[in-house]
Each structure stands twice: as C-alpha cells, then as structure tokens.
C-alpha cells in the first residue's frame, strides 16, 4: 500500500513530516510517497528510499496556510496538495495525508477526486483525542456550514460507519450536539434532526452538550460544519491556554525547589505529562464522501502526529471506507 | 441599593451563597436581601442582619437545576427565583442575582418583568473571565437559538453598551464568531450579519475563530444563542479537564519529591494557581432587554464568585444599563 504524504504543508514541514513518514514506514509497514521539492526531500530522506521503499514525487509549488483554497489550487497545479490528490485520483497512491491548508486539500479533493455519486454531501470527520484512549469522532468539522436535517442524519451514518470500521467500536453511541439534553432543546435544524435520528436504526443517545464532548458520553458527535468548526477550534484554543499554564506551573515548581527543569522531566515525566495531554499528538480528520482516501492532519503536527495520521490513513484504506460508502450509499 | 440574592439556587447553596453575600455586603456596600427559607437563613446570617443591613425574604420553595423552567415557575410561585424576580418587579430590589436554574431565571424575568418595549429580543450576555484581567463578553449565551441577522446586530449593540458602560472599555472591539476570519466565511446568518456590522458605527473587527476567543482579540463576541451556549459549555468542559490534570500534576510532584501537598500550596501557591485559573471564580451572565437587572451566576459558584456576581449587579445598576436600553432603544 502506497500512502502519499504532503511534505510541504504544515508548520513543521518538511523536517517533522519526513521524520514522521520514516517512522510510519518502519512501524506501519506502508510504502510512503513523499510529495514536495525533490532536492530538499532527497537530502532529508535519500538514505531511506531504497530500504524502506520510500519514493519522492516532485512538487515544486507550495500552498500557504492563509491562501484562498480555490485560487491556490488553480494557480498552483504543481503544489504538493494538488499533486498528492492526483496521485490518489490516478491510483498511484491509496491515500493522501496533508498537514497543509485544509481548505485547499478539501477543494482539491472535491474537484479532482469528485464526490461519490448519489451521496448527499461530503463531510469532514475529525478525531478528537485529548488522550490516546478516548477517541471522539466529530462530524461535520467544517465542510458544510449551512445544513438541512437530512444532511446531519447522513453525517451520523458516516460517523457510525467510520467509528465502527476504523476504530472497531461496534454500534457506537451517536450524540447530537445541542444547547440542552432534552429533545425540546436545540435550534430548528437540531430539533428536526433529532426526530430523524430517533427513528433511525443508529445507536442514538440524544442531545449532548458542550461540556460533555470530552467526557466520552458518545463516540460520534453530530453537528453542522459551522458549529463543528467553531467547537473544534475552541477546544484547541482553551487547551493551548491550559498547556501554557501547565508548563508555567512546572517552571514555578522547578524554581521554588531549585531544581533544574530537566530534573522534573526526568523524575516525574513532566515532559510526558504535557505531551500526553497535547491534542496535537493524536487526531486528524478524514474526508468522507469523495472518491478517495484523504486525511487532514493538524497544521502543527510534529513527527508523532504525522506517524499517527499515516496510521489512520492505512486503517481507512484497509477497512475500505470509501468503497463501503459507494456500495451502501448509506 | 438593595440587591436580592437567591440563597437556594446553585450547587453550594445555601452556605456559600450566604458567605458570598456577606462578603459583598461588606466590600461592595450594598444592602442584601437573602431570598430563601427563613429558618435556615436566620441560622446562617442572623447575626449579620442588623449590622450589615441584610434582610431575609422568605421563599419556601426551591426549583431544581433540571426542572423544566416554565412548569417550575408556574407550579412554584414561592420559589426563591420567582420571589426574587418579583422583588425587582415591585421595586423592592434594584437587581436579582441567582446561581440557580438559569432557564427558570430567564423565564421568570421574561414573564414577570417583561421585555423592554420596542427592542427586538432580550439576550444573555456572558462574561468569560478565565483570568481576572481578561474579561470577554459573549452575547447571546443561550436565549435565542434561531436568529436573524438583525438580531445579531442588536446583540452587538447591547454588548457594546454593556462593555463600555460596565467594564469601562470605550469603543470595545466587536468580533463575530465564525468558522474563518475572512468576510466570505460563515453560514448564511453570519455572512449577512457581517454586512450589517460592517456598515454600523460599532468598532467591528470582523470575524473571529474559536481559538481566538480567549486571546482577547475582541472584548465583545457576537453569536447566536445556540452556538454561544455550546461554545461556553465547551470552554467549561475543556477547562474542567485541564484543571483536573493540573491538580494531578501537583500530586505527582508532591509524591515524587515526598512533599506534603500542603507544602506545595504554601511554597509555590499551588492552590492559588488552580484557583486563579478557575473560570468559576469570575464571570456571570446578564439578562439584557428585560425590565430589570438580573444576573445569572455559575451553578457551581462558591462564595467568591457570588461576591463577584453581586459586584457585577451593583455596577449594572449604577451604570443604568436597563434605563439606557429603554431610552436609546439602540
């Protein structure tokens, strides 16, 4: 299985991307196609090419994180994102992983891979893993800002498929994100969606509220892309705030007891504490409903997160998610 | 100035409520009317009644946090919430503060105080204070789940008034919560609202994203009540998660260095660290657009938070927010 990885996109590209890709090739036994500037990638990964079955696919252009997606993919046909997506389209790779401009990845996938015929809408399912053992799948994470109830019901089906197949949780609990638990709570969209989900064969547990997202009361959280995007970014912002405090606390401890910070790291695993709690270590998002497997990693992904995202891509391919969506039409 | 306080509502009622009210009477120089069961309140606050000018208003019934608001206020006319709101209606108190069932407080205020004539919709403005020096005013925090663009523009005006008058920030920055910074981002509601705010005399800084909420890029964050409620509760849930980790970290430190936890508290102010970061210490929400001053404190408010909420109520009264909304019709 060949997995193409965008070696140009993301805050820590290309070094951390290449490092993560090498680790993934070793651990996950996949063949990696590094997509980016050949000269740079050859320097970084040249010695691994033969041994690990890695290849370099030249893509001379880069799409920045703040570029307008549609303009960028049209004006930069040799960008790592467009080239990577086209590898999937042309069956040269089974999946594409990128930590780059997520809007551009989504746009390129929609245009060059296309939507699966007959499905209502492609969506972005995001894995929120504050800790490794509590995966939560939030769908839609930002693809569809204006939705109808039947779209949300469709997202619930996609989430059910993904979580049961890829995470191996049979009959996952499906929660509908709302402003209160009762069936009577929610805006018009949510109230109508509630009725649809209640009468579906899914394991629908009802509405869940913001404070319950990380409590793992549901494995799948259904929401429209507008709310989903804001909620994900809020979790990120608040976590950053706290990570900062946690690291400050460590420094205060160290100072108060005249310990070098590295003693704290050694003695009580201070580093692993903040690391274990770092949402950037895990997670990633999957495009569902396009003709191909595409994983979006966090823009601040370092090597471990990239390795994990490639692992996720591998599982998505192995479980035939794309094919299942096509066949079942859910 | 008399401020009525619900001594029955909230997780730590009545002890922490009464404690906070006594502190507020001492610090803020306000007369407190404690609303709740007379026998209990007499035991808790009896010796302060004369000295601090506190009074007890008997309210024998209690509305639980999970009761249906409308049913509860109809079936419990002697509840602390209904009695407290009616004190404001009958000019016996200048404001009412409650940490009880917020839906019931809102419903009682709407029914018994009434909406200010001519205004589009009452809204809930919530002060998010992760740290004492960074107040952020989010409006609407949950009163209106289905909104039109003109409602959001109205919320922006309310927020502008409140933050400039009560927090003393002249020409506060107004941000519109969306899924991207660009004017082109957002659902239909947000895109239309953007146009209205852009052409208003407000200090509108454009869209802001979830990760920016706590970064104080704007003092006023405008959103519909559905999204606002979910975002607030998400911040709460994530913060709880982190507070828990922070306290665990302290325990690991203590164990690793064989220090009693109280030594950590003493030497480096571990307690004040978690306390300083505890959103429950600050904050509170204000009902805007009803005929009276009503402050909703967090359900888990302890004495300090109650004291702060009473301080907020005092400022809301002193600045004549309710009167200004009536006169200006904004």
XYZ file of C-alpha atoms in Angstrom:
660
model
C 0.000 0.000 0.000
C 1.348 3.394 -1.022
C 0.419 6.396 1.081
C 1.257 9.828 -0.296
C 2.235 12.470 2.209
C 2.412 16.212 1.727
C 5.962 17.026 2.799
C 5.473 20.750 2.166
C 2.361 21.523 4.217
C 2.197 22.284 7.940
C 4.100 24.367 10.416
C 6.940 21.882 10.864
C 7.407 20.908 7.229
C 9.470 19.420 5.804
C 11.643 18.075 8.659
C 8.993 16.764 11.050
C 6.848 15.473 8.209
C 9.702 13.447 6.776
C 10.654 12.191 10.237
C 7.084 11.079 10.882
C 6.842 9.468 7.456
C 10.009 7.461 8.075
C 8.671 6.282 11.436
C 5.378 5.333 9.800
C 7.133 3.373 7.069
C 9.009 1.450 9.752
C 6.107 0.871 12.127
C 3.066 0.653 9.894
C 4.765 -1.209 7.022
C 3.472 1.095 4.339
C 5.236 2.497 1.309
C 5.475 6.248 1.541
C 5.442 8.670 -1.372
C 6.883 11.959 -0.155
C 5.366 14.828 -2.134
C 7.394 18.032 -2.237
C 10.562 19.585 -3.577
C 12.727 16.738 -4.806
C 16.084 18.378 -3.984
C 15.153 19.061 -0.355
C 13.475 15.696 0.174
C 16.421 13.868 -1.299
C 18.690 15.447 1.301
C 16.306 14.612 4.132
C 15.211 11.122 3.151
C 17.616 9.966 0.453
C 19.205 7.204 2.503
C 15.819 5.682 3.355
C 14.500 5.481 -0.180
C 15.661 2.005 -1.036
C 15.487 0.346 2.353
C 12.009 1.495 3.373
C 10.516 1.561 -0.081
C 10.007 5.305 0.045
C 9.703 7.397 -3.069
C 9.873 11.102 -3.779
C 7.295 12.745 -6.018
C 8.384 16.174 -7.120
C 6.032 19.062 -6.418
C 7.769 22.371 -6.768
C 4.997 24.661 -5.527
C 3.689 25.267 -2.015
C 0.250 26.486 -0.917
C 0.456 28.653 2.195
C -1.880 28.225 5.155
C -3.685 31.509 4.500
C -4.098 31.251 0.749
C -7.591 31.156 -0.695
C -8.187 27.448 -1.417
C -9.805 27.673 -4.836
C -7.418 30.284 -6.202
C -4.431 28.403 -4.835
C -5.263 25.029 -6.331
C -5.952 26.625 -9.713
C -2.838 28.760 -9.798
C -0.539 26.079 -8.383
C -1.030 22.819 -10.288
C 2.408 21.670 -9.141
C 1.701 22.232 -5.471
C 2.181 19.314 -3.090
C -1.561 19.314 -2.354
C -2.729 19.099 -5.976
C -0.002 16.611 -6.921
C -0.789 14.463 -3.865
C -4.530 14.401 -4.524
C -3.866 13.498 -8.153
C -1.741 10.530 -7.071
C -4.878 9.171 -5.390
C -7.041 10.006 -8.413
C -4.612 8.173 -10.725
C -4.376 5.115 -8.437
C -0.718 5.773 -7.747
C -1.465 6.053 -4.021
C -4.166 4.578 -1.793
C -4.438 7.669 0.389
C -3.127 11.200 0.759
C -2.169 12.772 4.104
C -1.602 16.513 4.486
C -0.985 18.920 7.365
C -1.233 21.826 4.931
C -4.031 24.279 4.093
C -7.074 22.146 4.889
C -9.426 24.225 2.762
C -7.164 23.645 -0.234
C -6.997 19.910 0.477
C -10.785 19.763 0.635
C -11.217 21.808 -2.538
C -8.638 19.757 -4.473
C -10.282 16.518 -3.324
C -13.742 17.711 -4.340
C -12.583 18.905 -7.740
C -10.048 16.250 -8.705
C -11.405 13.152 -6.942
C -15.042 14.164 -7.114
C -17.987 13.456 -4.863
C -19.226 9.877 -4.644
C -22.311 9.680 -6.871
C -25.623 9.659 -5.072
C -24.484 10.768 -1.642
C -25.920 13.962 -0.161
C -22.754 15.793 0.839
C -19.109 15.036 1.569
C -18.172 15.857 5.162
C -15.109 16.143 7.369
C -14.945 13.790 10.315
C -12.463 14.869 12.950
C -10.930 12.594 15.553
C -10.565 14.416 18.851
C -8.117 12.574 21.059
C -7.271 14.584 24.107
C -5.864 11.359 25.473
C -4.945 8.325 23.377
C -7.650 6.147 24.864
C -10.604 8.430 24.328
C -11.212 8.915 20.638
C -14.230 11.009 19.758
C -15.378 11.458 16.189
C -16.935 14.841 15.424
C -18.722 15.215 12.094
C -19.044 17.670 10.277
C -15.913 19.524 11.244
C -16.279 22.313 8.714
C -17.200 21.235 5.191
C -20.884 22.230 5.255
C -21.775 25.438 7.058
C -25.461 25.508 6.097
C -27.145 22.144 6.556
C -30.557 20.551 6.402
C -31.710 17.831 8.849
C -31.155 15.068 6.279
C -27.524 16.176 5.930
C -26.958 15.789 9.656
C -28.630 12.370 9.580
C -26.220 11.443 6.803
C -23.254 12.635 8.860
C -24.483 10.387 11.667
C -24.417 7.412 9.284
C -20.936 8.295 8.061
C -19.718 8.617 11.645
C -21.294 5.307 12.566
C -19.552 3.590 9.642
C -16.174 5.170 10.307
C -16.058 4.607 14.043
C -17.304 1.041 13.870
C -14.987 0.083 10.995
C -11.826 2.062 11.702
C -11.903 2.363 15.487
C -13.530 -1.022 15.962
C -16.284 0.216 18.266
C -19.413 -1.698 17.370
C -22.647 0.230 17.486
C -21.008 3.463 18.614
C -23.102 5.922 20.600
C -24.239 8.834 18.450
C -24.862 12.183 20.148
C -26.347 15.316 18.606
C -24.606 18.497 19.728
C -27.155 20.898 21.172
C -27.738 23.558 23.814
C -29.517 21.172 26.167
C -30.102 17.468 26.673
C -33.865 17.400 26.315
C -35.469 16.623 22.963
C -37.108 20.053 23.121
C -33.705 21.805 23.111
C -31.877 22.994 20.030
C -32.450 25.267 17.079
C -34.849 24.271 14.286
C -32.186 22.230 12.497
C -31.339 20.210 15.600
C -34.942 19.575 16.610
C -35.751 18.215 13.155
C -32.569 16.143 13.077
C -33.429 14.697 16.492
C -36.651 13.240 15.050
C -34.798 11.681 12.114
C -32.137 10.100 14.312
C -34.635 8.857 16.875
C -36.387 6.804 14.216
C -33.144 5.541 12.641
C -31.507 2.180 13.441
C -28.451 4.006 14.823
C -27.472 3.890 18.485
C -28.690 7.448 19.012
C -28.336 8.608 22.622
C -29.953 12.032 22.166
C -28.574 15.525 22.532
C -25.252 16.168 24.172
C -23.951 19.493 25.457
C -20.628 21.271 25.074
C -19.277 20.243 28.466
C -19.854 16.572 27.614
C -17.793 16.468 24.419
C -14.608 15.331 26.160
C -16.402 13.106 28.661
C -16.849 10.352 26.122
C -20.582 10.023 26.586
C -20.768 9.438 22.825
C -18.216 8.172 20.321
C -19.781 10.087 17.431
C -20.815 13.730 17.780
C -23.037 15.032 15.007
C -23.165 18.729 14.185
C -23.259 21.118 11.256
C -19.909 22.243 9.852
C -20.257 25.799 11.165
C -20.763 24.778 14.790
C -18.344 21.855 14.483
C -15.541 24.042 13.218
C -16.037 26.621 15.969
C -16.210 23.955 18.671
C -13.024 22.223 17.483
C -11.112 25.483 17.368
C -12.466 26.457 20.784
C -11.197 23.193 22.257
C -7.847 23.920 20.644
C -7.687 27.483 21.970
C -8.659 26.545 25.510
C -6.208 23.633 25.514
C -3.399 25.909 24.369
C -4.249 28.233 27.201
C -4.042 25.406 29.725
C -0.944 23.772 28.256
C 0.749 27.107 28.708
C -0.338 27.212 32.368
C 0.776 23.666 32.945
C 4.216 24.407 31.612
C 4.368 27.572 33.728
C 3.418 25.532 36.786
C 6.345 23.235 36.077
C 8.668 26.199 35.933
C 7.341 27.577 39.217
C 7.879 24.177 40.854
C 11.387 23.992 39.495
C 12.229 27.464 40.726
C 10.661 27.021 44.164
C 12.618 23.836 44.820
C 15.739 24.912 42.957
C 15.528 22.004 40.585
C 16.675 22.169 37.010
C 13.701 21.721 34.676
C 15.347 18.638 33.226
C 15.238 17.026 36.685
C 11.494 17.478 36.665
C 11.324 15.951 33.233
C 13.401 13.005 34.377
C 11.920 12.424 37.828
C 8.233 12.825 37.238
C 7.937 12.830 33.484
C 6.898 16.477 33.245
C 7.514 16.330 29.518
C 5.364 13.285 29.039
C 2.633 14.949 31.065
C 2.256 17.872 28.770
C 2.856 15.616 25.801
C 0.246 13.118 26.844
C -2.237 15.931 27.108
C -1.322 17.513 23.826
C -4.152 17.155 21.349
C -1.687 17.656 18.509
C -0.166 14.251 19.182
C -3.270 12.454 18.082
C -6.257 13.209 15.977
C -6.633 14.101 12.386
C -9.591 14.467 10.111
C -10.941 12.293 7.331
C -12.744 13.489 4.211
C -15.760 11.259 3.725
C -17.835 11.122 0.583
C -15.146 11.857 -2.004
C -13.705 9.277 -4.393
C -10.545 8.535 -2.455
C -8.983 8.444 0.977
C -7.779 11.793 2.269
C -6.582 12.531 5.805
C -6.032 16.049 7.104
C -3.519 16.265 9.945
C -3.250 19.202 12.323
C -1.262 22.133 10.936
C 1.042 21.959 13.933
C 1.686 18.244 13.590
C 5.123 17.045 14.540
C 6.591 13.674 13.644
C 4.495 11.610 16.053
C 1.253 13.188 14.898
C 2.237 12.618 11.272
C 3.058 8.990 12.007
C -0.348 8.614 13.675
C -2.130 10.285 10.765
C -0.466 7.878 8.344
C -1.580 5.009 10.586
C -5.117 6.354 10.396
C -4.863 6.568 6.616
C -3.711 2.957 6.474
C -6.691 1.789 8.537
C -9.081 3.873 6.455
C -7.787 2.148 3.328
C -7.735 -1.348 4.856
C -11.308 -1.045 6.085
C -12.434 0.054 2.640
C -14.337 3.060 3.959
C -14.561 4.736 0.584
C -15.823 1.577 -1.108
C -18.376 0.970 1.637
C -19.786 4.464 1.233
C -20.057 3.846 -2.518
C -21.719 0.462 -2.201
C -24.059 1.024 0.659
C -24.935 4.574 -0.309
C -25.865 4.511 3.367
C -29.147 49.947 46.899
C -30.805 46.617 47.665
C -29.650 43.546 45.757
C -31.703 40.386 46.104
C -29.820 37.116 46.045
C -31.184 33.633 45.516
C -29.912 31.764 48.578
C -31.496 28.495 47.427
C -30.105 28.090 43.892
C -26.752 26.645 42.932
C -24.632 23.685 43.861
C -23.225 25.234 47.013
C -26.434 26.802 48.336
C -27.155 27.999 50.902
C -23.813 28.140 52.743
C -21.524 29.541 50.035
C -24.224 31.881 48.751
C -24.734 33.392 52.189
C -20.981 33.625 52.741
C -20.531 35.422 49.413
C -23.453 37.724 50.141
C -21.965 38.721 53.492
C -18.622 39.456 51.849
C -20.360 41.502 49.173
C -22.291 43.497 51.780
C -19.004 44.294 53.488
C -16.947 45.065 50.394
C -19.430 46.486 47.933
C -21.511 48.439 50.461
C -24.823 47.136 49.206
C -27.857 46.012 51.168
C -28.522 42.353 50.567
C -31.926 40.694 50.563
C -31.373 36.956 51.034
C -34.181 35.033 49.338
C -34.796 31.526 50.649
C -36.078 29.563 53.611
C -36.302 31.992 56.504
C -35.471 29.446 59.233
C -32.278 28.277 57.549
C -31.129 31.746 56.538
C -31.741 33.055 60.022
C -29.349 30.469 61.409
C -26.711 31.239 58.765
C -26.925 35.020 58.611
C -28.914 36.088 61.665
C -26.077 37.884 63.391
C -25.315 39.987 60.299
C -28.829 41.232 59.717
C -28.660 44.443 61.717
C -25.006 45.336 61.273
C -24.769 44.872 57.518
C -28.300 45.912 56.686
C -29.151 42.464 55.375
C -32.709 41.211 55.235
C -34.267 37.815 54.748
C -37.150 37.357 52.323
C -38.916 34.068 52.875
C -39.247 31.758 49.866
C -40.180 28.274 50.925
C -39.910 26.521 47.548
C -36.849 25.535 45.524
C -36.529 24.999 41.765
C -34.040 22.237 40.949
C -31.384 22.596 38.257
C -33.069 20.083 35.952
C -36.656 21.202 36.285
C -38.461 22.445 33.209
C -38.305 26.265 33.531
C -41.857 27.172 32.550
C -43.508 24.403 34.533
C -41.360 25.163 37.561
C -42.072 28.875 37.736
C -45.789 28.238 37.337
C -46.006 25.476 39.893
C -43.700 27.146 42.429
C -44.783 30.743 42.984
C -42.969 30.756 46.332
C -39.667 29.621 44.883
C -36.603 31.773 45.516
C -36.378 32.535 41.781
C -39.942 33.778 41.362
C -39.897 35.663 44.676
C -36.527 37.249 43.811
C -37.612 38.372 40.338
C -40.802 39.820 41.830
C -38.754 41.885 44.284
C -37.211 43.581 41.252
C -40.588 43.955 39.548
C -42.059 45.587 42.686
C -39.085 47.937 43.139
C -38.119 46.269 46.397
C -34.703 45.411 44.938
C -32.552 47.004 42.245
C -31.246 43.692 40.964
C -31.582 39.939 41.412
C -28.634 37.516 41.410
C -29.115 33.748 41.100
C -26.871 30.712 40.670
C -29.948 28.533 40.257
C -31.723 27.093 37.221
C -30.797 29.684 34.579
C -33.662 28.731 32.274
C -36.106 29.355 35.105
C -34.483 32.707 35.922
C -34.772 33.731 32.286
C -38.381 32.568 32.012
C -39.402 34.289 35.258
C -37.709 37.509 34.158
C -39.418 37.436 30.757
C -42.841 36.739 32.246
C -42.772 38.835 35.398
C -40.501 41.736 34.426
C -41.371 41.702 30.740
C -39.409 42.624 27.653
C -38.482 46.273 27.169
C -40.962 47.680 24.650
C -39.655 48.129 21.141
C -36.480 46.073 21.389
C -36.014 43.082 19.080
C -35.099 40.359 21.560
C -33.749 40.037 25.097
C -30.395 38.276 25.185
C -27.959 36.797 27.670
C -24.523 38.381 27.801
C -21.947 36.188 29.486
C -18.686 37.420 30.962
C -15.931 34.906 30.351
C -13.045 35.596 32.680
C -10.514 32.840 32.506
C -8.208 35.250 34.282
C -9.350 38.323 36.193
C -7.729 40.746 33.792
C -9.188 39.445 30.553
C -12.937 39.891 30.553
C -14.676 38.854 27.369
C -18.360 39.456 26.822
C -20.118 36.799 24.756
C -23.642 37.580 23.557
C -26.018 35.733 23.058
C -25.163 32.982 25.505
C -28.318 30.968 25.027
C -31.551 32.954 24.984
C -32.205 32.898 21.227
C -31.390 29.706 19.375
C -32.786 30.748 15.991
C -31.728 34.233 14.990
C -31.912 36.626 12.072
C -29.035 38.953 11.103
C -30.764 41.982 12.678
C -30.912 40.119 15.988
C -27.165 39.566 15.958
C -26.604 43.223 15.070
C -28.755 44.099 18.079
C -26.694 41.798 20.307
C -23.587 43.650 19.088
C -25.140 46.940 20.198
C -26.092 45.508 23.586
C -22.574 44.155 24.052
C -21.076 47.479 23.059
C -23.252 49.295 25.608
C -22.577 46.824 28.413
C -18.831 46.548 27.977
C -18.281 50.275 27.549
C -20.513 51.217 30.492
C -19.936 48.414 32.990
C -16.375 47.364 32.186
C -15.292 50.870 31.241
C -13.727 49.887 27.919
C -14.517 52.660 25.474
C -15.287 51.599 21.923
C -14.780 47.881 22.629
C -13.743 45.667 19.763
C -16.665 43.641 18.439
C -15.923 40.259 16.839
C -18.362 37.995 15.031
C -17.849 34.310 15.845
C -17.368 32.350 12.630
C -15.557 29.435 11.037
C -12.919 31.627 9.434
C -11.610 35.174 9.539
C -12.414 36.224 6.001
C -15.644 38.070 5.216
C -16.543 35.185 2.897
C -16.549 32.696 5.788
C -19.574 31.764 7.862
C -23.050 30.377 7.374
C -25.774 32.493 5.766
C -26.668 34.148 9.076
C -23.088 35.208 9.750
C -22.421 36.478 6.240
C -25.500 38.688 6.365
C -24.661 39.891 9.870
C -21.150 40.753 8.740
C -22.571 43.227 6.201
C -24.774 44.861 8.833
C -21.944 45.233 11.329
C -19.500 46.493 8.730
C -21.769 49.418 7.940
C -22.549 50.155 11.608
C -20.760 52.762 13.733
C -19.501 49.996 16.055
C -15.818 49.095 16.358
C -16.338 45.903 14.350
C -13.112 43.986 13.806
C -14.579 41.227 11.620
C -14.924 37.500 12.145
C -13.086 35.740 14.915
C -12.498 31.997 15.241
C -12.895 29.598 18.148
C -9.215 29.526 19.037
C -9.196 33.314 19.408
C -11.981 33.580 21.983
C -9.631 33.515 24.970
C -6.905 35.534 23.258
C -8.735 38.785 23.857
C -8.666 39.909 20.260
C -12.169 41.288 20.865
C -13.948 42.390 24.038
C -17.383 41.563 22.642
C -18.078 38.300 20.831
C -21.332 38.200 18.923
C -23.047 34.894 18.173
C -26.466 33.278 18.107
C -27.673 31.688 21.345
C -27.329 28.133 20.038
C -23.655 28.463 19.117
C -22.935 30.696 22.112
C -24.335 28.208 24.569
C -22.381 25.312 23.059
C -19.144 27.307 22.975
C -19.472 28.414 26.603
C -20.143 24.892 27.775
C -17.260 23.576 25.660
C -14.879 26.053 27.306
C -16.197 24.865 30.656
C -15.760 21.187 29.828
C -12.251 21.568 28.453
C -11.237 23.719 31.416
C -12.548 21.113 33.842
C -10.492 18.528 32.022
C -7.348 20.620 32.376
C -7.978 21.701 35.956
C -8.154 18.027 36.798
C -4.806 17.420 35.062
C -3.230 20.386 36.775
C -4.252 19.089 40.162
C -2.982 15.610 39.251
C 0.340 17.129 38.220
C 0.599 18.730 41.645
C 0.031 15.367 43.268
C 2.673 13.725 41.104
C 5.152 16.454 42.042
C 4.347 16.042 45.699
C 4.772 12.288 45.541
C 7.979 12.381 43.514
C 9.649 14.777 45.916
C 7.990 13.367 49.026
C 6.418 16.675 49.875
C 3.091 17.022 51.607
C 0.587 18.666 49.269
C 0.166 21.486 51.749
C 3.864 22.302 51.368
C 3.277 22.793 47.672
C 0.337 25.006 48.446
C 2.433 27.041 50.854
C 5.689 27.219 48.909
C 4.542 27.859 45.403
C 0.906 28.739 45.777
C -0.379 25.599 44.068
C -3.844 26.382 45.371
C -3.828 29.884 44.014
C -2.656 28.552 40.664
C -5.641 26.369 40.121
C -7.855 28.971 41.726
C -6.565 31.744 39.548
C -7.332 29.645 36.534
C -10.753 28.631 37.684
C -13.407 30.186 35.454
C -15.928 29.700 38.237
C -14.269 32.396 40.302
C -15.274 35.121 37.890
C -17.839 35.588 35.245
C -21.566 35.621 35.339
C -24.218 36.467 32.821
C -26.531 39.431 32.498
C -30.042 39.390 31.054
C -30.328 42.342 28.718
C -33.576 43.656 27.312
C -35.919 42.827 30.205
C -37.384 45.434 32.558
C -34.950 44.939 35.421
C -31.421 43.924 36.318
C -30.863 40.205 36.544
C -27.504 38.472 36.920
C -27.060 34.729 36.465
C -24.064 33.317 38.330
C -22.464 29.968 37.541
C -24.266 26.995 39.087
C -21.055 25.963 40.808
C -20.391 29.407 42.256
C -18.741 29.472 45.638
C -18.582 32.498 47.917
C -16.032 34.458 45.893
C -17.929 34.024 42.643
C -21.155 35.070 44.382
C -19.449 38.142 45.797
C -18.178 38.987 42.295
C -21.620 38.457 40.757
C -23.133 40.839 43.296
C -20.416 43.360 42.435
C -21.373 42.982 38.777
C -25.035 43.519 39.664
C -24.136 46.688 41.551
C -22.243 48.077 38.564
C -25.059 47.142 36.199
C -27.469 49.122 38.375
C -25.143 52.076 38.859
C -24.497 52.407 35.156
C -28.215 52.359 34.474
C -27.921 49.710 31.763
C -31.606 48.880 31.806
C -32.609 52.544 31.552
C -30.144 53.173 28.729
C -31.559 50.298 26.713
C -35.045 51.738 27.251
C -34.109 55.277 26.301
C -31.801 54.701 23.426
C -33.725 51.778 22.010
C -30.289 51.293 20.473
